[in-house]
Amino acid sequence: MFVDDIEIDIQAGDGGSGTVAFFPNKKGPCGGNGGNGGNVYIQGDHNMADLHMYAGAKVWKATSGGRGMSFNKIGKDGEDITLRIPMGASITDTETQETFEITSIEKILIARGGKAGRGNKAFASSTHQVPREFEKGTLGEVKKLHVIQRLIADIGLIGLPNAGKSSLLNELTAAQVKTAMYAFTTLEPNLGVIDKKVIADIPGLIEGASQGKGLGIKFLKHIEKVGMIVHCISAASEDVLKVYKVVVKELEEYNPELLEKEQIILLTKTDLVDEKQTKKLIKKLSTTGKKVYPVSIYNPDQFSDVKKIISK
Ligand SMILES: Nc1nc2c(ncn2[C@@H]2O[C@H](COP(=O)(O)OP(=O)(O)OP(=O)(O)O)[C@@H](O)[C@H]2O)c(=O)[nH]1
Ligand SMILES: [Mg+2]
């Protein structure tokens, strides 16, 4: 499941209370302070593709500080937790409406743990030798964060059904998504990561997709969030140029701004045609003004070129 918009409940740890204790034989107070509650941090992560790990009703909690103990022993501090968030995501505190964007791997304190309470030892003085006071720890901050991932991927693989998009994703990254020789195998975008770049394999588009044909345009919403568009066109297509135009038309009808993104063409399945035909098809597709690269999942050598382009 691909998740790009979610609410996350977080809770920092409470401060531990101080304690009331006395040394044996009435030799004075020795109630220790509590421990501080753990903080909740968030941190950008280049290797995260989406927010599915936060799906579900879970509350992400840091642990509370321990209670102070006798003999002036301080309670244990609660442990911090760090939530990893994909780069580029925006985070809104649903209560204050404060919003910021995740742009670096620096840890950001998002919910502060409660302060420890003091034990009775801390209240002792020359005029107050048998203190029975202590403090409770304060509560950790509790927040609800609305997290939206604006850019789902650096690169989007798009094209007609069966063009070989999912197969490419599997070859280029460690993804293991289903591929099959029929149309609409992919029903939701799949993501893979290579060299810190997220690649999205987007379900096949057909003529009329922008009007709701096939799987419709809901996936164009994802293309909109992509940095670079990679058109996948099978070398076995009857007319590669027509295929390109069909896909471009759908993009344009949905949102002309999509066409302003950087685009390249991958001529896929080149093992199905001979070298001469491959050259001819590359020449034909080059008339679009886009760079064209031949690939076949049965020719791993070609992938090093494609990988280089993608990491650039
Ligand atoms: N001969 C050959 N077949 C390929 C190549 N790449 C993919 N295929 C086959 O083409 C079929 C479709 O591949 P997919 O990767 O599922 O295609 P897709 O573009 O993701 O298709 P949808 O998810 O339906 O949009 C599968 O049977 C693949 O094994 C290739 O380079 N050469
Ligand atoms: Mg697919």
Short mmCIF file of C-alpha atoms and ligand atoms in Angstrom, two decimals:
data_model
loop_
_atom_site.label_atom_id
_atom_site.label_comp_id
_atom_site.label_asym_id
_atom_site.label_seq_id
_atom_site.Cartn_x
_atom_site.Cartn_y
_atom_site.Cartn_z
CA MET A 1 0.00 0.00 0.00
CA PHE A 2 1.27 3.41 -0.93
CA VAL A 3 0.60 6.18 1.60
CA ASP A 4 1.38 9.86 0.99
CA ASP A 5 -0.97 11.62 3.41
CA ILE A 6 -1.43 10.57 7.01
CA GLU A 7 -1.95 11.70 10.60
CA ILE A 8 0.56 10.49 13.16
CA ASP A 9 -0.06 10.58 16.91
CA ILE A 10 3.04 11.16 18.98
CA GLN A 11 3.63 11.34 22.69
CA ALA A 12 6.80 12.33 24.51
CA GLY A 13 7.60 10.54 27.77
CA ASP A 14 6.40 11.98 31.10
CA GLY A 15 8.93 13.14 33.65
CA GLY A 16 9.45 10.71 36.53
CA SER A 17 8.38 11.87 40.00
CA GLY A 18 10.80 12.53 42.80
CA THR A 19 10.56 10.32 45.84
CA VAL A 20 10.37 10.78 49.60
CA ALA A 21 12.85 8.70 51.58
CA PHE A 22 15.08 8.95 54.64
CA PHE A 23 18.33 7.27 55.57
CA PRO A 24 17.93 4.64 58.26
CA ASN A 25 18.60 5.92 61.78
CA LYS A 26 17.06 9.30 60.94
CA LYS A 27 20.22 10.58 59.25
CA GLY A 28 18.36 12.86 56.87
CA PRO A 29 16.37 12.81 53.62
CA CYS A 30 17.55 10.77 50.63
CA GLY A 31 14.66 10.77 48.15
CA GLY A 32 16.14 11.04 44.65
CA ASN A 33 14.85 13.04 41.68
CA GLY A 34 12.96 11.37 38.88
CA GLY A 35 14.30 10.91 35.35
CA ASN A 36 13.36 13.17 32.42
CA GLY A 37 10.85 11.92 29.88
CA GLY A 38 12.13 10.89 26.46
CA ASN A 39 11.77 13.33 23.52
CA VAL A 40 10.24 12.60 20.15
CA TYR A 41 12.36 13.69 17.18
CA ILE A 42 11.77 13.53 13.48
CA GLN A 43 14.46 13.14 10.89
CA GLY A 44 14.48 13.27 7.08
CA ASP A 45 15.42 10.04 5.35
CA HIS A 46 16.51 9.86 1.71
CA ASN A 47 15.82 6.14 1.56
CA MET A 48 12.18 6.32 2.51
CA ALA A 49 9.72 6.28 -0.33
CA ASP A 50 6.41 6.77 1.41
CA LEU A 51 4.61 6.87 4.74
CA HIS A 52 3.06 3.41 4.85
CA MET A 53 4.97 2.52 8.01
CA TYR A 54 2.82 5.04 9.86
CA ALA A 55 -0.47 3.55 8.71
CA GLY A 56 -2.70 2.29 11.53
CA ALA A 57 -3.87 3.80 14.77
CA LYS A 58 -0.65 3.45 16.73
CA VAL A 59 0.62 6.21 19.02
CA TRP A 60 4.39 6.70 18.70
CA LYS A 61 5.63 7.09 22.26
CA ALA A 62 8.93 7.89 23.87
CA THR A 63 9.32 6.26 27.28
CA SER A 64 8.70 8.09 30.54
CA GLY A 65 11.35 8.92 33.09
CA GLY A 66 11.67 6.56 36.05
CA ARG A 67 10.69 7.48 39.60
CA GLY A 68 13.42 8.72 41.92
CA MET A 69 14.64 6.19 44.46
CA SER A 70 15.92 6.21 48.00
CA PHE A 71 19.61 6.71 48.78
CA ASN A 72 19.50 9.69 46.40
CA LYS A 73 19.27 7.51 43.33
CA ILE A 74 17.97 9.38 40.32
CA GLY A 75 15.29 7.77 38.19
CA LYS A 76 16.28 6.59 34.75
CA ASP A 77 15.73 9.04 31.87
CA GLY A 78 13.14 7.94 29.33
CA GLU A 79 14.43 6.90 25.93
CA ASP A 80 14.02 9.24 22.96
CA ILE A 81 12.47 8.02 19.74
CA THR A 82 13.14 9.30 16.24
CA LEU A 83 10.54 9.03 13.49
CA ARG A 84 11.95 8.83 10.00
CA ILE A 85 10.11 10.91 7.42
CA PRO A 86 10.69 10.98 3.66
CA MET A 87 12.57 14.02 2.38
CA GLY A 88 10.33 16.77 1.08
CA ALA A 89 7.36 15.87 3.27
CA SER A 90 5.52 18.68 5.00
CA ILE A 91 4.47 18.38 8.62
CA THR A 92 1.64 20.30 10.23
CA ASP A 93 0.86 20.32 13.93
CA THR A 94 -2.92 19.87 13.75
CA GLU A 95 -3.48 21.98 16.85
CA THR A 96 -1.29 25.03 16.22
CA GLN A 97 -1.39 24.68 12.40
CA GLU A 98 2.35 25.31 12.41
CA THR A 99 3.85 23.80 9.25
CA PHE A 100 7.37 23.04 8.13
CA GLU A 101 9.10 20.95 5.52
CA ILE A 102 11.61 18.16 5.93
CA THR A 103 14.66 19.24 3.97
CA SER A 104 17.62 17.68 5.78
CA ILE A 105 18.69 14.69 7.80
CA GLU A 106 19.09 16.85 10.87
CA LYS A 107 17.06 15.66 13.85
CA ILE A 108 14.25 18.00 14.84
CA LEU A 109 12.71 17.98 18.30
CA ILE A 110 8.98 17.71 17.75
CA ALA A 111 7.61 16.76 21.20
CA ARG A 112 9.52 17.51 24.38
CA GLY A 113 9.62 14.98 27.19
CA GLY A 114 8.31 15.97 30.64
CA LYS A 115 10.68 17.35 33.26
CA ALA A 116 11.70 15.19 36.16
CA GLY A 117 10.30 16.00 39.62
CA ARG A 118 12.62 16.54 42.57
CA GLY A 119 12.83 14.16 45.50
CA ASN A 120 12.60 15.27 49.12
CA LYS A 121 16.38 15.55 49.43
CA ALA A 122 16.18 18.64 47.20
CA PHE A 123 13.89 20.36 49.67
CA ALA A 124 16.18 19.97 52.67
CA SER A 125 17.83 22.99 54.30
CA SER A 126 19.30 23.84 57.68
CA THR A 127 15.90 24.98 58.86
CA HIS A 128 13.98 22.19 57.16
CA GLN A 129 15.73 18.96 57.98
CA VAL A 130 12.85 16.51 57.64
CA PRO A 131 11.30 17.49 54.29
CA ARG A 132 8.40 15.44 53.10
CA GLU A 133 7.83 17.39 49.89
CA PHE A 134 8.51 16.00 46.45
CA GLU A 135 7.51 16.98 42.93
CA LYS A 136 5.67 15.02 40.31
CA GLY A 137 7.26 14.96 36.89
CA THR A 138 5.58 17.11 34.23
CA LEU A 139 3.73 15.53 31.33
CA GLY A 140 5.39 14.91 27.98
CA GLU A 141 4.01 16.80 24.99
CA VAL A 142 1.31 15.07 22.98
CA LYS A 143 0.77 16.03 19.35
CA LYS A 144 -1.05 14.99 16.25
CA LEU A 145 0.96 15.58 13.10
CA HIS A 146 -0.48 15.77 9.62
CA VAL A 147 2.23 14.58 7.26
CA ILE A 148 1.95 15.03 3.50
CA GLN A 149 4.54 13.79 1.10
CA ARG A 150 4.57 16.25 -1.75
CA LEU A 151 7.07 14.65 -4.03
CA ILE A 152 6.46 10.94 -4.15
CA ALA A 153 9.42 10.24 -6.31
CA ASP A 154 12.34 11.78 -8.13
CA ILE A 155 11.59 9.75 -11.21
CA GLY A 156 8.30 8.42 -12.55
CA LEU A 157 8.14 5.51 -15.01
CA ILE A 158 5.11 6.01 -17.18
CA GLY A 159 3.73 4.46 -20.34
CA LEU A 160 1.06 2.20 -21.76
CA PRO A 161 0.16 -1.03 -19.95
CA ASN A 162 2.64 -3.85 -20.58
CA ALA A 163 5.46 -1.48 -21.60
CA GLY A 164 7.74 -3.09 -19.03
CA LYS A 165 7.67 -0.37 -16.35
CA SER A 166 7.46 -2.69 -13.36
CA SER A 167 10.12 -4.98 -14.82
CA LEU A 168 12.42 -1.95 -15.11
CA LEU A 169 11.75 -0.92 -11.54
CA ASN A 170 12.67 -4.42 -10.41
CA GLU A 171 15.89 -4.37 -12.41
CA LEU A 172 16.96 -0.88 -11.37
CA THR A 173 16.15 -1.16 -7.68
CA ALA A 174 15.67 -3.80 -5.03
CA ALA A 175 11.89 -3.65 -5.53
CA GLN A 176 10.15 -6.93 -6.24
CA VAL A 177 6.86 -6.03 -7.77
CA LYS A 178 4.54 -8.17 -9.81
CA THR A 179 5.02 -8.15 -13.56
CA ALA A 180 2.92 -10.01 -16.10
CA MET A 181 2.21 -10.16 -19.78
CA TYR A 182 -1.21 -8.60 -19.51
CA ALA A 183 -2.35 -4.99 -19.20
CA PHE A 184 -2.99 -3.30 -15.86
CA THR A 185 -0.86 -5.63 -13.78
CA THR A 186 0.09 -2.66 -11.62
CA LEU A 187 -2.89 -1.12 -9.83
CA GLU A 188 -1.10 1.20 -7.39
CA PRO A 189 2.20 3.02 -7.80
CA ASN A 190 5.21 0.97 -6.71
CA LEU A 191 8.35 2.57 -5.40
CA GLY A 192 11.99 1.62 -5.39
CA VAL A 193 15.13 3.45 -4.32
CA ILE A 194 18.48 3.68 -6.09
CA ASP A 195 21.29 6.02 -5.08
CA LYS A 196 18.96 7.93 -2.75
CA LYS A 197 16.62 8.57 -5.69
CA VAL A 198 13.07 7.30 -5.42
CA ILE A 199 11.64 5.78 -8.58
CA ALA A 200 7.88 5.33 -8.97
CA ASP A 201 6.39 2.73 -11.28
CA ILE A 202 3.03 4.18 -12.19
CA PRO A 203 0.10 2.07 -13.40
CA GLY A 204 -0.34 1.98 -17.16
CA LEU A 205 -2.08 4.85 -18.94
CA ILE A 206 -4.24 4.45 -21.99
CA GLU A 207 -5.84 6.81 -24.46
CA GLY A 208 -8.69 8.52 -22.61
CA ALA A 209 -7.14 8.03 -19.17
CA SER A 210 -7.61 11.72 -18.45
CA GLN A 211 -11.34 11.13 -19.10
CA GLY A 212 -11.40 8.15 -16.76
CA LYS A 213 -10.66 5.28 -19.18
CA GLY A 214 -8.72 2.29 -17.93
CA LEU A 215 -7.54 3.05 -14.42
CA GLY A 216 -8.26 6.70 -15.08
CA ILE A 217 -6.28 9.68 -13.94
CA LYS A 218 -5.97 9.12 -10.24
CA PHE A 219 -2.41 8.03 -10.84
CA LEU A 220 -1.64 11.16 -12.78
CA LYS A 221 -1.96 12.79 -9.41
CA HIS A 222 1.20 10.90 -8.54
CA ILE A 223 2.92 11.80 -11.77
CA GLU A 224 2.31 15.41 -10.85
CA LYS A 225 4.51 14.93 -7.81
CA VAL A 226 7.37 13.42 -9.76
CA GLY A 227 10.59 15.29 -10.54
CA MET A 228 11.48 13.65 -13.87
CA ILE A 229 9.28 11.68 -16.23
CA VAL A 230 10.64 8.55 -17.91
CA HIS A 231 8.47 7.39 -20.82
CA CYS A 232 8.64 3.64 -21.33
CA ILE A 233 7.79 2.58 -24.86
CA SER A 234 8.03 -1.01 -26.03
CA ALA A 235 10.17 -1.61 -29.11
CA ALA A 236 7.51 -4.10 -30.14
CA SER A 237 4.87 -1.35 -30.39
CA GLU A 238 3.25 -0.97 -33.76
CA ASP A 239 4.02 2.75 -33.89
CA VAL A 240 6.34 4.05 -31.17
CA LEU A 241 5.77 7.68 -32.05
CA LYS A 242 2.02 7.27 -31.78
CA VAL A 243 2.43 5.61 -28.39
CA TYR A 244 4.49 8.54 -27.21
CA LYS A 245 1.91 11.02 -28.46
CA VAL A 246 -0.98 9.19 -26.78
CA VAL A 247 0.74 9.32 -23.41
CA VAL A 248 1.81 12.95 -23.81
CA LYS A 249 -1.74 13.93 -24.76
CA GLU A 250 -3.12 12.35 -21.59
CA LEU A 251 -0.54 14.16 -19.48
CA GLU A 252 -1.36 17.42 -21.19
CA GLU A 253 -5.11 17.05 -20.81
CA TYR A 254 -4.73 16.32 -17.16
CA ASN A 255 -2.27 19.11 -16.42
CA PRO A 256 -0.11 20.86 -19.03
CA GLU A 257 2.45 21.69 -16.35
CA LEU A 258 3.40 18.03 -16.28
CA LEU A 259 5.03 18.50 -19.66
CA GLU A 260 7.35 21.11 -18.25
CA LYS A 261 9.10 18.43 -16.22
CA GLU A 262 12.31 16.92 -17.49
CA GLN A 263 11.51 13.92 -19.71
CA ILE A 264 13.46 11.09 -21.28
CA ILE A 265 12.34 8.10 -23.30
CA LEU A 266 13.32 4.48 -22.68
CA LEU A 267 12.80 2.22 -25.63
CA THR A 268 12.04 -1.02 -23.77
CA LYS A 269 12.15 -4.71 -24.76
CA THR A 270 14.80 -4.08 -27.43
CA ASP A 271 15.61 -7.82 -27.34
CA LEU A 272 12.39 -8.34 -29.31
CA VAL A 273 13.73 -6.49 -32.37
CA ASP A 274 17.06 -6.56 -34.20
CA GLU A 275 19.76 -3.93 -33.91
CA LYS A 276 18.83 -2.24 -37.15
CA GLN A 277 15.23 -1.84 -36.05
CA THR A 278 16.35 -0.53 -32.65
CA LYS A 279 18.39 2.19 -34.35
CA LYS A 280 15.46 3.09 -36.56
CA LEU A 281 13.10 3.37 -33.60
CA ILE A 282 15.57 5.49 -31.63
CA LYS A 283 15.86 7.82 -34.60
CA LYS A 284 12.09 8.04 -34.90
CA LEU A 285 11.60 8.79 -31.22
CA SER A 286 14.43 11.32 -31.24
CA THR A 287 12.26 13.56 -33.41
CA THR A 288 10.37 14.37 -30.21
CA GLY A 289 13.43 16.28 -29.03
CA LYS A 290 13.79 13.98 -26.04
CA LYS A 291 16.80 11.81 -25.29
CA VAL A 292 16.12 8.14 -26.12
CA TYR A 293 17.85 5.15 -24.49
CA PRO A 294 17.37 1.50 -25.46
CA VAL A 295 16.88 -1.08 -22.68
CA SER A 296 16.01 -4.71 -22.27
CA ILE A 297 15.73 -6.57 -19.01
CA TYR A 298 17.72 -9.32 -20.73
CA ASN A 299 20.65 -7.00 -21.35
CA PRO A 300 22.00 -5.86 -17.95
CA ASP A 301 24.81 -3.86 -19.61
CA GLN A 302 22.33 -1.26 -20.76
CA PHE A 303 21.23 -0.67 -17.21
CA SER A 304 24.47 0.90 -16.14
CA ASP A 305 23.78 3.74 -18.61
CA VAL A 306 20.24 4.19 -17.40
CA LYS A 307 21.37 4.09 -13.78
CA LYS A 308 23.93 6.81 -14.50
CA ILE A 309 21.31 9.08 -16.02
CA ILE A 310 19.01 8.52 -13.09
CA SER A 311 21.65 9.28 -10.47
CA LYS A 312 22.47 12.51 -12.28
N1 LIG B 1 11.19 -9.58 -24.06
C1 LIG B 1 11.08 -8.73 -23.05
N2 LIG B 1 9.99 -8.75 -22.25
C2 LIG B 1 9.91 -7.87 -21.25
C3 LIG B 1 10.91 -6.89 -21.01
N3 LIG B 1 10.53 -6.13 -19.96
C4 LIG B 1 9.34 -6.61 -19.55
N4 LIG B 1 8.96 -7.66 -20.33
C5 LIG B 1 7.72 -8.45 -20.18
O1 LIG B 1 6.62 -7.65 -20.53
C6 LIG B 1 5.48 -7.96 -19.73
C7 LIG B 1 4.96 -6.72 -19.08
O2 LIG B 1 5.92 -6.23 -18.15
P1 LIG B 1 5.53 -5.34 -16.90
O3 LIG B 1 6.79 -4.92 -16.29
O4 LIG B 1 4.52 -6.02 -16.06
O5 LIG B 1 4.81 -4.13 -17.65
P2 LIG B 1 4.14 -2.82 -17.03
O6 LIG B 1 4.48 -1.70 -17.93
O7 LIG B 1 4.49 -2.68 -15.60
O8 LIG B 1 2.59 -3.14 -17.20
P3 LIG B 1 1.33 -2.58 -16.37
O9 LIG B 1 1.61 -2.76 -14.93
O10 LIG B 1 0.19 -3.42 -16.83
O11 LIG B 1 1.14 -1.15 -16.77
C8 LIG B 1 5.95 -9.04 -18.75
O12 LIG B 1 5.54 -10.29 -19.24
C9 LIG B 1 7.46 -8.90 -18.76
O13 LIG B 1 8.12 -10.11 -18.48
C10 LIG B 1 12.07 -6.90 -21.89
O14 LIG B 1 13.01 -6.10 -21.75
N5 LIG B 1 12.09 -7.83 -22.87
MG MG B 2 3.37 -2.72 -13.97
#
